[in-house]
């Protein structure tokens, strides 16, 4: 006969869920490093120094692969904005994501490009260059700039779908 399972009793003053008890931000360096390694360099081609991650692998999915990885890459940009990175650094991050997303739309060639470009690693390196927070609260100008960045990234993420639709219409004749 198996022993009875006792339910866990949580004291009334204990925060729930337990993760809410942590004051640490979800977009901390440890989590972002894991995400970057997963997307850009978790795998190694034997007998070479070539490393790649899930970014080029997911990018092989026609139409949505680059959209998915571009959306995940956006997390690093958000972390930079939260930490108060200068606008020029955030703009560089958007350009890195944009190049990755646009070139990634090219079948096979774009995925090979993703192996070498590693936009997430580039953006994480930019984030690390500004380890100390620049300021603690965002102004309305910061929010407007974030809105512009979101709009730009949104356009970059929609572009592959538009190109795919145009290509299908062109092939139909």
Tab-separated table of C-alpha atoms in Angstrom:
chain	number	residue	atom	x	y	z
A	1	UNK	CA	0.000	0.000	0.000
A	2	UNK	CA	1.345	3.459	-0.860
A	3	UNK	CA	1.653	6.247	1.665
A	4	UNK	CA	-0.859	9.071	1.507
A	5	UNK	CA	0.380	12.248	-0.116
A	6	UNK	CA	0.192	15.223	2.186
A	7	UNK	CA	-0.787	18.553	0.604
A	8	UNK	CA	1.616	21.446	0.952
A	9	UNK	CA	0.323	24.151	3.245
A	10	UNK	CA	1.427	27.620	2.210
A	11	UNK	CA	1.480	30.208	4.982
A	12	UNK	CA	-0.888	33.144	4.373
A	13	UNK	CA	1.933	35.685	4.228
A	14	UNK	CA	3.972	33.738	1.643
A	15	UNK	CA	3.819	35.247	-1.862
A	16	UNK	CA	2.318	33.120	-4.608
A	17	UNK	CA	3.508	32.106	-7.117
A	18	UNK	CA	6.979	31.637	-5.595
A	19	UNK	CA	8.619	33.397	-8.562
A	20	UNK	CA	6.716	36.538	-7.576
A	21	UNK	CA	8.729	36.569	-4.364
A	22	UNK	CA	11.884	37.314	-6.318
A	23	UNK	CA	12.559	40.998	-6.813
A	24	UNK	CA	14.838	40.045	-9.690
A	25	UNK	CA	13.685	40.897	-13.176
A	26	UNK	CA	12.823	38.055	-15.560
A	27	UNK	CA	15.076	39.688	-18.165
A	28	UNK	CA	18.209	39.386	-16.026
A	29	UNK	CA	21.639	38.639	-17.488
A	30	UNK	CA	21.512	34.948	-16.593
A	31	UNK	CA	18.198	34.344	-18.378
A	32	UNK	CA	19.201	36.450	-21.366
A	33	UNK	CA	22.553	34.640	-21.665
A	34	UNK	CA	20.685	31.331	-21.736
A	35	UNK	CA	18.278	32.657	-24.379
A	36	UNK	CA	21.139	34.008	-26.508
A	37	UNK	CA	23.087	30.746	-26.260
A	38	UNK	CA	19.958	28.802	-27.211
A	39	UNK	CA	19.273	30.987	-30.247
A	40	UNK	CA	22.801	31.629	-31.494
A	41	UNK	CA	25.419	29.129	-30.367
A	42	UNK	CA	24.214	26.059	-28.467
A	43	UNK	CA	25.292	23.594	-31.183
A	44	UNK	CA	28.755	23.081	-32.676
A	45	UNK	CA	29.589	21.497	-36.007
A	46	UNK	CA	32.209	18.834	-35.232
A	47	UNK	CA	35.790	19.461	-36.380
A	48	UNK	CA	35.011	23.135	-37.007
A	49	UNK	CA	34.686	26.196	-34.840
A	50	UNK	CA	31.254	26.914	-36.276
A	51	UNK	CA	28.552	27.298	-33.672
A	52	UNK	CA	24.855	27.880	-34.280
A	53	UNK	CA	21.651	27.843	-32.322
A	54	UNK	CA	17.949	27.445	-32.888
A	55	UNK	CA	17.690	30.729	-34.824
A	56	UNK	CA	18.769	29.268	-38.190
A	57	UNK	CA	16.981	25.976	-37.474
A	58	UNK	CA	13.639	27.630	-36.685
A	59	UNK	CA	14.282	29.975	-39.613
A	60	UNK	CA	13.936	26.992	-41.938
A	61	UNK	CA	10.172	26.995	-41.300
A	62	UNK	CA	8.820	28.855	-44.346
A	63	UNK	CA	7.057	32.111	-43.593
A	64	UNK	CA	6.979	31.994	-39.801
A	65	UNK	CA	10.458	30.858	-38.716
A	66	UNK	CA	12.121	34.247	-38.956
A	67	UNK	CA	9.073	35.915	-37.459
A	68	UNK	CA	9.293	33.662	-34.385
A	69	UNK	CA	13.010	34.229	-33.841
A	70	UNK	CA	12.634	37.973	-34.485
A	71	UNK	CA	9.897	38.165	-31.851
A	72	UNK	CA	12.076	36.308	-29.326
A	73	UNK	CA	15.014	38.587	-30.163
A	74	UNK	CA	12.783	41.480	-29.158
A	75	UNK	CA	13.179	40.402	-25.495
A	76	UNK	CA	16.810	41.544	-25.495
A	77	UNK	CA	15.715	44.897	-26.900
A	78	UNK	CA	13.113	45.235	-24.139
A	79	UNK	CA	15.772	44.423	-21.536
A	80	UNK	CA	17.950	47.193	-22.973
A	81	UNK	CA	15.078	49.641	-22.823
A	82	UNK	CA	14.294	48.645	-19.213
A	83	UNK	CA	17.923	49.237	-18.265
A	84	UNK	CA	17.913	52.676	-19.833
A	85	UNK	CA	20.389	52.040	-22.645
A	86	UNK	CA	21.106	55.044	-24.861
A	87	UNK	CA	18.898	55.379	-27.895
A	88	UNK	CA	21.822	54.773	-30.217
A	89	UNK	CA	22.413	51.353	-28.599
A	90	UNK	CA	18.715	50.464	-28.876
A	91	UNK	CA	18.718	51.567	-32.499
A	92	UNK	CA	21.736	49.340	-33.191
A	93	UNK	CA	19.823	46.457	-31.632
A	94	UNK	CA	16.851	47.083	-33.919
A	95	UNK	CA	19.170	47.211	-36.939
A	96	UNK	CA	20.735	43.880	-35.901
A	97	UNK	CA	17.293	42.280	-35.566
A	98	UNK	CA	16.197	43.862	-38.857
A	99	UNK	CA	19.174	42.564	-40.814
A	100	UNK	CA	18.692	39.114	-39.294
A	101	UNK	CA	14.961	39.087	-40.095
A	102	UNK	CA	15.211	40.495	-43.608
A	103	UNK	CA	18.145	38.397	-44.825
A	104	UNK	CA	16.664	35.417	-43.009
A	105	UNK	CA	13.630	35.517	-45.300
A	106	UNK	CA	15.779	34.271	-48.169
A	107	UNK	CA	15.380	30.496	-48.329
A	108	UNK	CA	18.506	28.539	-47.275
A	109	UNK	CA	20.843	31.515	-47.904
A	110	UNK	CA	19.186	33.451	-45.085
A	111	UNK	CA	19.549	30.536	-42.695
A	112	UNK	CA	23.229	30.159	-43.575
A	113	UNK	CA	23.569	33.892	-42.944
A	114	UNK	CA	21.933	33.438	-39.513
A	115	UNK	CA	24.688	30.990	-38.553
A	116	UNK	CA	27.290	33.735	-38.968
A	117	UNK	CA	25.374	36.927	-38.137
A	118	UNK	CA	24.245	36.043	-34.575
A	119	UNK	CA	22.151	39.155	-33.971
A	120	UNK	CA	21.165	38.027	-30.487
A	121	UNK	CA	24.797	37.655	-29.423
A	122	UNK	CA	25.538	41.116	-30.872
A	123	UNK	CA	22.618	42.617	-28.971
A	124	UNK	CA	23.555	40.894	-25.723
A	125	UNK	CA	27.100	42.237	-26.113
A	126	UNK	CA	25.640	45.744	-26.506
A	127	UNK	CA	23.535	45.163	-23.404
A	128	UNK	CA	26.619	44.074	-21.467
A	129	UNK	CA	28.522	47.177	-22.547
A	130	UNK	CA	26.060	49.199	-20.455
A	131	UNK	CA	25.982	47.066	-17.276
A	132	UNK	CA	25.072	49.914	-14.941
A	133	UNK	CA	21.545	51.288	-15.370
A	134	UNK	CA	21.648	54.717	-16.975
A	135	UNK	CA	18.501	55.951	-15.195
A	136	UNK	CA	15.746	54.470	-13.079
A	137	UNK	CA	12.548	55.817	-14.592
A	138	UNK	CA	11.482	56.391	-18.168
A	139	UNK	CA	10.160	59.720	-19.411
A	140	UNK	CA	7.411	60.182	-21.983
A	141	UNK	CA	10.143	60.545	-24.625
A	142	UNK	CA	11.488	57.128	-23.673
A	143	UNK	CA	8.019	55.650	-24.051
A	144	UNK	CA	7.606	57.345	-27.445
A	145	UNK	CA	10.981	55.993	-28.535
A	146	UNK	CA	9.984	52.502	-27.365
A	147	UNK	CA	6.750	52.808	-29.344
A	148	UNK	CA	8.775	53.758	-32.430
A	149	UNK	CA	11.073	50.772	-31.850
A	150	UNK	CA	8.094	48.440	-31.447
A	151	UNK	CA	6.622	49.806	-34.670
A	152	UNK	CA	9.914	49.328	-36.501
A	153	UNK	CA	10.351	45.779	-35.233
A	154	UNK	CA	6.704	45.090	-36.074
A	155	UNK	CA	7.293	46.220	-39.664
A	156	UNK	CA	10.410	44.081	-39.839
A	157	UNK	CA	8.482	41.063	-38.596
A	158	UNK	CA	5.624	41.618	-41.054
A	159	UNK	CA	7.966	42.078	-44.033
A	160	UNK	CA	8.681	38.336	-44.504
A	161	UNK	CA	4.952	37.615	-44.726
A	162	UNK	CA	4.439	40.383	-47.262
A	163	UNK	CA	7.387	39.119	-49.320
A	164	UNK	CA	6.057	35.567	-49.137
A	165	UNK	CA	2.601	36.662	-50.323
A	166	UNK	CA	4.117	38.715	-53.147
A	167	UNK	CA	6.314	35.777	-54.187
A	168	UNK	CA	3.355	33.356	-54.216
A	169	UNK	CA	1.281	35.780	-56.278
A	170	UNK	CA	4.184	36.308	-58.667
A	171	UNK	CA	4.690	32.529	-59.081
A	172	UNK	CA	0.994	32.005	-59.797
A	173	UNK	CA	1.447	34.225	-62.787
